[in-house]
Amino acid sequence: MAATSTQCQRVSLLDNWESSIHGANRRSAYPLQAFDTLFAARAWVTGLVRWYNHEHRHSAIRFVTPAQRHAKLDQQILDRRATLYEAAKQRNPLRWKGPTRNWKRVHTVHLNPDQTDNFEPIKRDHRQEQKAA
């Protein structure tokens, strides 16, 4: 008899690390070879962190930087964008089929949101586990 488990095998302890590396290796400045020294590696990572926090605009927080978000500058930026988009829609309404982009502030941000839509329980045969033990 098979039992259903609600354990999610997709979760990795390295999810945050893996996602940051995924973002890092898509940058044009990603090193193609190993670093010559530990200092060179640290300098590159310092530059990556600066870029990530002060230049890279994140889609999850409506295309503002984490630094802008932490400094509470995001609401002002988003309000300006909403005004700009509405003015553009008024100037050329045929270009817009529906509402403009949503520029409302995201109040809660999740680093690794659960993806319950893709979740399927894992069926386990406990007889197999007992035989292996």
Short mmCIF file of N, CA and C in Angstrom, two decimals:
data_model
loop_
_atom_site.label_atom_id
_atom_site.label_comp_id
_atom_site.label_asym_id
_atom_site.label_seq_id
_atom_site.Cartn_x
_atom_site.Cartn_y
_atom_site.Cartn_z
N MET A 1 0.85 -1.17 0.00
CA MET A 1 0.00 0.00 0.00
C MET A 1 0.90 1.24 0.00
N ALA A 2 0.62 2.15 -0.88
CA ALA A 2 1.42 3.37 -1.00
C ALA A 2 0.84 4.46 -0.12
N ALA A 3 1.71 5.20 0.54
CA ALA A 3 1.28 6.32 1.37
C ALA A 3 1.67 7.61 0.67
N THR A 4 0.93 8.66 0.95
CA THR A 4 1.21 9.95 0.35
C THR A 4 2.00 10.81 1.33
N SER A 5 3.06 11.38 0.86
CA SER A 5 3.88 12.27 1.68
C SER A 5 3.74 13.68 1.15
N THR A 6 3.80 14.65 2.04
CA THR A 6 3.71 16.05 1.60
C THR A 6 5.08 16.69 1.54
N GLN A 7 6.14 15.89 1.58
CA GLN A 7 7.47 16.46 1.47
C GLN A 7 7.69 16.97 0.06
N CYS A 8 8.36 18.09 -0.03
CA CYS A 8 8.61 18.70 -1.34
C CYS A 8 10.08 18.50 -1.68
N GLN A 9 10.37 17.70 -2.68
CA GLN A 9 11.76 17.39 -3.00
C GLN A 9 12.45 18.50 -3.78
N ARG A 10 11.71 19.47 -4.32
CA ARG A 10 12.34 20.52 -5.11
C ARG A 10 13.12 21.50 -4.26
N VAL A 11 12.85 21.55 -2.96
CA VAL A 11 13.48 22.54 -2.09
C VAL A 11 14.91 22.12 -1.81
N SER A 12 15.81 23.02 -2.00
CA SER A 12 17.22 22.78 -1.74
C SER A 12 17.68 23.75 -0.67
N LEU A 13 18.59 23.30 0.16
CA LEU A 13 19.15 24.21 1.16
C LEU A 13 19.96 25.31 0.50
N LEU A 14 20.32 25.11 -0.74
CA LEU A 14 21.14 26.08 -1.44
C LEU A 14 20.33 26.97 -2.38
N ASP A 15 19.00 26.99 -2.26
CA ASP A 15 18.18 27.77 -3.19
C ASP A 15 18.62 29.22 -3.30
N ASN A 16 18.84 29.89 -2.17
CA ASN A 16 19.25 31.30 -2.22
C ASN A 16 20.60 31.45 -2.91
N TRP A 17 21.54 30.59 -2.56
CA TRP A 17 22.86 30.65 -3.17
C TRP A 17 22.78 30.36 -4.66
N GLU A 18 22.02 29.34 -5.02
CA GLU A 18 21.89 28.98 -6.43
C GLU A 18 21.26 30.10 -7.24
N SER A 19 20.25 30.75 -6.68
CA SER A 19 19.59 31.82 -7.43
C SER A 19 20.51 33.03 -7.58
N SER A 20 21.34 33.31 -6.57
CA SER A 20 22.25 34.44 -6.71
C SER A 20 23.33 34.14 -7.73
N ILE A 21 23.81 32.90 -7.78
CA ILE A 21 24.79 32.52 -8.79
C ILE A 21 24.15 32.58 -10.17
N HIS A 22 22.90 32.14 -10.28
CA HIS A 22 22.20 32.19 -11.57
C HIS A 22 22.14 33.62 -12.08
N GLY A 23 21.86 34.57 -11.20
CA GLY A 23 21.84 35.98 -11.60
C GLY A 23 23.22 36.49 -11.93
N ALA A 24 24.21 36.04 -11.17
CA ALA A 24 25.58 36.52 -11.38
C ALA A 24 26.14 36.08 -12.71
N ASN A 25 25.89 34.83 -13.08
CA ASN A 25 26.53 34.34 -14.31
C ASN A 25 25.83 34.82 -15.57
N ARG A 26 24.76 35.57 -15.45
CA ARG A 26 24.13 36.17 -16.63
C ARG A 26 24.65 37.58 -16.88
N ARG A 27 25.44 38.11 -15.99
CA ARG A 27 26.01 39.44 -16.17
C ARG A 27 27.14 39.39 -17.19
N SER A 28 27.30 40.48 -17.90
CA SER A 28 28.36 40.52 -18.92
C SER A 28 29.75 40.50 -18.29
N ALA A 29 29.88 40.93 -17.04
CA ALA A 29 31.19 40.96 -16.39
C ALA A 29 31.52 39.65 -15.68
N TYR A 30 30.73 38.61 -15.89
CA TYR A 30 31.00 37.33 -15.23
C TYR A 30 32.34 36.79 -15.71
N PRO A 31 33.22 36.40 -14.79
CA PRO A 31 34.55 35.93 -15.19
C PRO A 31 34.46 34.59 -15.93
N LEU A 32 35.20 34.50 -17.00
CA LEU A 32 35.19 33.27 -17.79
C LEU A 32 36.22 32.26 -17.30
N GLN A 33 37.17 32.73 -16.50
CA GLN A 33 38.20 31.85 -15.96
C GLN A 33 38.27 32.03 -14.45
N ALA A 34 38.98 31.14 -13.80
CA ALA A 34 39.14 31.22 -12.35
C ALA A 34 39.89 32.51 -11.98
N PHE A 35 39.64 33.00 -10.79
CA PHE A 35 40.33 34.19 -10.31
C PHE A 35 41.78 33.85 -10.00
N ASP A 36 42.66 34.81 -10.22
CA ASP A 36 44.09 34.59 -9.96
C ASP A 36 44.39 34.55 -8.47
N THR A 37 43.68 35.38 -7.71
CA THR A 37 43.94 35.47 -6.28
C THR A 37 42.63 35.53 -5.51
N LEU A 38 42.73 35.29 -4.22
CA LEU A 38 41.57 35.42 -3.34
C LEU A 38 41.10 36.88 -3.33
N PHE A 39 42.04 37.81 -3.35
CA PHE A 39 41.69 39.23 -3.38
C PHE A 39 40.87 39.56 -4.63
N ALA A 40 41.27 39.02 -5.77
CA ALA A 40 40.54 39.27 -7.02
C ALA A 40 39.12 38.72 -6.94
N ALA A 41 38.96 37.54 -6.34
CA ALA A 41 37.63 36.95 -6.18
C ALA A 41 36.77 37.82 -5.27
N ARG A 42 37.36 38.26 -4.16
CA ARG A 42 36.60 39.10 -3.22
C ARG A 42 36.23 40.44 -3.85
N ALA A 43 37.12 41.01 -4.63
CA ALA A 43 36.82 42.28 -5.30
C ALA A 43 35.68 42.10 -6.30
N TRP A 44 35.69 40.99 -7.02
CA TRP A 44 34.61 40.75 -7.99
C TRP A 44 33.27 40.58 -7.28
N VAL A 45 33.25 39.81 -6.19
CA VAL A 45 32.01 39.60 -5.45
C VAL A 45 31.52 40.91 -4.84
N THR A 46 32.43 41.74 -4.36
CA THR A 46 32.04 43.05 -3.82
C THR A 46 31.37 43.89 -4.90
N GLY A 47 31.93 43.87 -6.10
CA GLY A 47 31.31 44.59 -7.22
C GLY A 47 29.95 44.02 -7.58
N LEU A 48 29.82 42.70 -7.53
CA LEU A 48 28.54 42.06 -7.83
C LEU A 48 27.48 42.48 -6.81
N VAL A 49 27.84 42.48 -5.54
CA VAL A 49 26.89 42.86 -4.49
C VAL A 49 26.48 44.32 -4.66
N ARG A 50 27.44 45.19 -4.99
CA ARG A 50 27.11 46.60 -5.21
C ARG A 50 26.15 46.73 -6.39
N TRP A 51 26.44 46.06 -7.49
CA TRP A 51 25.57 46.10 -8.67
C TRP A 51 24.18 45.58 -8.33
N TYR A 52 24.12 44.44 -7.63
CA TYR A 52 22.85 43.80 -7.31
C TYR A 52 21.98 44.70 -6.44
N ASN A 53 22.58 45.38 -5.49
CA ASN A 53 21.81 46.21 -4.56
C ASN A 53 21.55 47.62 -5.04
N HIS A 54 22.42 48.17 -5.91
CA HIS A 54 22.30 49.58 -6.28
C HIS A 54 21.98 49.84 -7.75
N GLU A 55 22.12 48.85 -8.61
CA GLU A 55 21.86 49.07 -10.04
C GLU A 55 20.78 48.15 -10.61
N HIS A 56 20.79 46.90 -10.21
CA HIS A 56 19.85 45.92 -10.76
C HIS A 56 18.43 46.20 -10.25
N ARG A 57 17.51 46.38 -11.19
CA ARG A 57 16.11 46.64 -10.83
C ARG A 57 15.36 45.31 -10.81
N HIS A 58 14.78 44.98 -9.67
CA HIS A 58 14.14 43.69 -9.46
C HIS A 58 12.68 43.72 -9.86
N SER A 59 12.27 42.75 -10.65
CA SER A 59 10.88 42.68 -11.10
C SER A 59 9.93 42.42 -9.93
N ALA A 60 10.36 41.69 -8.92
CA ALA A 60 9.48 41.36 -7.79
C ALA A 60 9.11 42.59 -6.96
N ILE A 61 9.91 43.65 -7.05
CA ILE A 61 9.60 44.88 -6.31
C ILE A 61 9.38 46.03 -7.29
N ARG A 62 8.78 45.70 -8.43
CA ARG A 62 8.35 46.67 -9.44
C ARG A 62 9.51 47.45 -10.04
N PHE A 63 10.60 46.78 -10.28
CA PHE A 63 11.74 47.35 -11.01
C PHE A 63 12.37 48.55 -10.31
N VAL A 64 12.55 48.43 -9.00
CA VAL A 64 13.38 49.36 -8.25
C VAL A 64 14.53 48.54 -7.68
N THR A 65 15.57 49.20 -7.24
CA THR A 65 16.71 48.48 -6.67
C THR A 65 16.43 48.19 -5.19
N PRO A 66 17.09 47.18 -4.63
CA PRO A 66 16.94 46.95 -3.20
C PRO A 66 17.35 48.16 -2.37
N ALA A 67 18.36 48.89 -2.81
CA ALA A 67 18.79 50.08 -2.06
C ALA A 67 17.68 51.13 -2.05
N GLN A 68 17.00 51.33 -3.19
CA GLN A 68 15.89 52.28 -3.23
C GLN A 68 14.76 51.81 -2.32
N ARG A 69 14.51 50.54 -2.31
CA ARG A 69 13.46 49.98 -1.46
C ARG A 69 13.80 50.20 0.01
N HIS A 70 15.02 49.88 0.41
CA HIS A 70 15.41 50.02 1.82
C HIS A 70 15.44 51.47 2.26
N ALA A 71 15.74 52.38 1.34
CA ALA A 71 15.76 53.81 1.67
C ALA A 71 14.37 54.43 1.59
N LYS A 72 13.37 53.59 1.30
CA LYS A 72 11.97 54.04 1.19
C LYS A 72 11.78 55.07 0.07
N LEU A 73 12.55 54.94 -0.99
CA LEU A 73 12.42 55.80 -2.16
C LEU A 73 11.51 55.17 -3.21
N ASP A 74 11.16 53.91 -3.03
CA ASP A 74 10.42 53.19 -4.07
C ASP A 74 9.02 53.76 -4.30
N GLN A 75 8.32 54.19 -3.26
CA GLN A 75 6.96 54.70 -3.45
C GLN A 75 6.96 55.93 -4.36
N GLN A 76 7.89 56.84 -4.14
CA GLN A 76 7.99 58.04 -4.97
C GLN A 76 8.32 57.67 -6.43
N ILE A 77 9.22 56.74 -6.62
CA ILE A 77 9.59 56.29 -7.97
C ILE A 77 8.39 55.65 -8.66
N LEU A 78 7.68 54.79 -7.95
CA LEU A 78 6.52 54.11 -8.52
C LEU A 78 5.39 55.08 -8.84
N ASP A 79 5.19 56.08 -7.99
CA ASP A 79 4.16 57.09 -8.27
C ASP A 79 4.49 57.87 -9.54
N ARG A 80 5.77 58.23 -9.72
CA ARG A 80 6.18 58.93 -10.94
C ARG A 80 5.96 58.06 -12.17
N ARG A 81 6.28 56.78 -12.06
CA ARG A 81 6.09 55.87 -13.19
C ARG A 81 4.60 55.74 -13.54
N ALA A 82 3.76 55.63 -12.53
CA ALA A 82 2.31 55.51 -12.77
C ALA A 82 1.80 56.75 -13.49
N THR A 83 2.25 57.93 -13.05
CA THR A 83 1.84 59.18 -13.68
C THR A 83 2.32 59.23 -15.13
N LEU A 84 3.56 58.83 -15.36
CA LEU A 84 4.13 58.82 -16.70
C LEU A 84 3.34 57.89 -17.63
N TYR A 85 3.04 56.71 -17.16
CA TYR A 85 2.29 55.74 -17.98
C TYR A 85 0.88 56.23 -18.27
N GLU A 86 0.21 56.81 -17.28
CA GLU A 86 -1.15 57.32 -17.51
C GLU A 86 -1.13 58.47 -18.53
N ALA A 87 -0.12 59.33 -18.45
CA ALA A 87 0.00 60.43 -19.41
C ALA A 87 0.24 59.87 -20.82
N ALA A 88 1.07 58.85 -20.93
CA ALA A 88 1.33 58.23 -22.24
C ALA A 88 0.06 57.59 -22.78
N LYS A 89 -0.72 56.99 -21.91
CA LYS A 89 -1.97 56.37 -22.34
C LYS A 89 -2.96 57.42 -22.82
N GLN A 90 -3.00 58.57 -22.16
CA GLN A 90 -3.89 59.66 -22.58
C GLN A 90 -3.47 60.22 -23.93
N ARG A 91 -2.15 60.32 -24.17
CA ARG A 91 -1.65 60.85 -25.44
C ARG A 91 -1.93 59.91 -26.60
N ASN A 92 -1.85 58.61 -26.36
CA ASN A 92 -2.02 57.64 -27.43
C ASN A 92 -2.84 56.45 -26.93
N PRO A 93 -4.16 56.62 -26.78
CA PRO A 93 -4.99 55.55 -26.20
C PRO A 93 -5.07 54.29 -27.06
N LEU A 94 -4.84 54.39 -28.36
CA LEU A 94 -4.91 53.21 -29.22
C LEU A 94 -3.76 52.23 -28.94
N ARG A 95 -2.70 52.74 -28.38
CA ARG A 95 -1.55 51.88 -28.08
C ARG A 95 -1.83 50.96 -26.89
N TRP A 96 -2.77 51.35 -26.04
CA TRP A 96 -3.04 50.63 -24.80
C TRP A 96 -4.36 49.88 -24.93
N LYS A 97 -4.33 48.57 -24.87
CA LYS A 97 -5.55 47.76 -24.96
C LYS A 97 -6.25 47.66 -23.61
N GLY A 98 -5.52 47.76 -22.55
CA GLY A 98 -6.09 47.62 -21.21
C GLY A 98 -5.44 48.60 -20.27
N PRO A 99 -5.43 48.28 -19.01
CA PRO A 99 -4.79 49.18 -18.04
C PRO A 99 -3.27 49.21 -18.23
N THR A 100 -2.66 50.26 -17.71
CA THR A 100 -1.20 50.35 -17.77
C THR A 100 -0.60 49.37 -16.77
N ARG A 101 0.70 49.29 -16.78
CA ARG A 101 1.41 48.40 -15.86
C ARG A 101 1.07 48.75 -14.42
N ASN A 102 1.03 47.74 -13.59
CA ASN A 102 0.75 47.93 -12.16
C ASN A 102 2.01 48.48 -11.48
N TRP A 103 1.94 49.73 -11.05
CA TRP A 103 3.07 50.35 -10.36
C TRP A 103 2.79 50.51 -8.87
N LYS A 104 1.87 49.73 -8.31
CA LYS A 104 1.60 49.80 -6.87
C LYS A 104 2.72 49.09 -6.12
N ARG A 105 3.06 49.65 -4.98
CA ARG A 105 4.15 49.10 -4.17
C ARG A 105 3.81 47.69 -3.70
N VAL A 106 4.78 46.81 -3.79
CA VAL A 106 4.65 45.46 -3.24
C VAL A 106 5.02 45.55 -1.77
N HIS A 107 4.08 45.21 -0.90
CA HIS A 107 4.34 45.39 0.53
C HIS A 107 5.07 44.20 1.15
N THR A 108 4.81 43.00 0.68
CA THR A 108 5.47 41.81 1.22
C THR A 108 6.28 41.16 0.11
N VAL A 109 7.54 40.93 0.39
CA VAL A 109 8.44 40.33 -0.59
C VAL A 109 8.91 38.99 -0.03
N HIS A 110 8.87 37.95 -0.87
CA HIS A 110 9.32 36.61 -0.46
C HIS A 110 10.58 36.26 -1.24
N LEU A 111 11.58 35.78 -0.53
CA LEU A 111 12.81 35.38 -1.21
C LEU A 111 12.60 34.13 -2.05
N ASN A 112 11.96 33.14 -1.49
CA ASN A 112 11.67 31.89 -2.20
C ASN A 112 10.22 31.53 -1.96
N PRO A 113 9.31 32.14 -2.72
CA PRO A 113 7.89 31.86 -2.48
C PRO A 113 7.57 30.40 -2.77
N ASP A 114 6.67 29.85 -1.95
CA ASP A 114 6.22 28.49 -2.19
C ASP A 114 5.48 28.44 -3.51
N GLN A 115 5.71 27.42 -4.25
CA GLN A 115 5.02 27.26 -5.52
C GLN A 115 4.04 26.11 -5.38
N THR A 116 2.96 26.35 -4.66
CA THR A 116 1.99 25.31 -4.38
C THR A 116 1.24 24.88 -5.63
N ASP A 117 1.22 25.72 -6.65
CA ASP A 117 0.53 25.34 -7.88
C ASP A 117 1.19 24.14 -8.55
N ASN A 118 2.50 24.02 -8.39
CA ASN A 118 3.23 22.94 -9.05
C ASN A 118 3.47 21.75 -8.12
N PHE A 119 2.89 21.79 -6.93
CA PHE A 119 3.15 20.78 -5.93
C PHE A 119 2.36 19.51 -6.21
N GLU A 120 3.06 18.40 -6.19
CA GLU A 120 2.40 17.10 -6.29
C GLU A 120 2.93 16.24 -5.15
N PRO A 121 2.03 15.62 -4.38
CA PRO A 121 2.50 14.75 -3.29
C PRO A 121 3.34 13.60 -3.84
N ILE A 122 4.28 13.18 -3.04
CA ILE A 122 5.15 12.07 -3.41
C ILE A 122 4.55 10.80 -2.83
N LYS A 123 4.34 9.80 -3.67
CA LYS A 123 3.80 8.54 -3.17
C LYS A 123 4.97 7.63 -2.83
N ARG A 124 4.91 7.11 -1.61
CA ARG A 124 5.98 6.23 -1.15
C ARG A 124 5.41 4.87 -0.78
N ASP A 125 6.16 3.88 -1.08
CA ASP A 125 5.79 2.53 -0.68
C ASP A 125 6.61 2.20 0.56
N HIS A 126 5.96 2.23 1.72
CA HIS A 126 6.67 2.00 2.97
C HIS A 126 7.22 0.58 3.07
N ARG A 127 6.66 -0.37 2.31
CA ARG A 127 7.20 -1.74 2.33
C ARG A 127 8.62 -1.74 1.76
N GLN A 128 8.86 -0.92 0.73
CA GLN A 128 10.19 -0.84 0.14
C GLN A 128 11.18 -0.26 1.14
N GLU A 129 10.75 0.76 1.90
CA GLU A 129 11.62 1.39 2.89
C GLU A 129 11.97 0.41 4.00
N GLN A 130 10.99 -0.43 4.41
CA GLN A 130 11.24 -1.40 5.47
C GLN A 130 12.22 -2.47 5.01
N LYS A 131 12.13 -2.88 3.75
CA LYS A 131 13.05 -3.89 3.22
C LYS A 131 14.47 -3.36 3.17
N ALA A 132 14.61 -2.07 2.85
CA ALA A 132 15.94 -1.47 2.74
C ALA A 132 16.59 -1.31 4.10
N ALA A 133 15.81 -1.19 5.15
CA ALA A 133 16.35 -0.93 6.49
C ALA A 133 16.92 -2.14 7.15
#
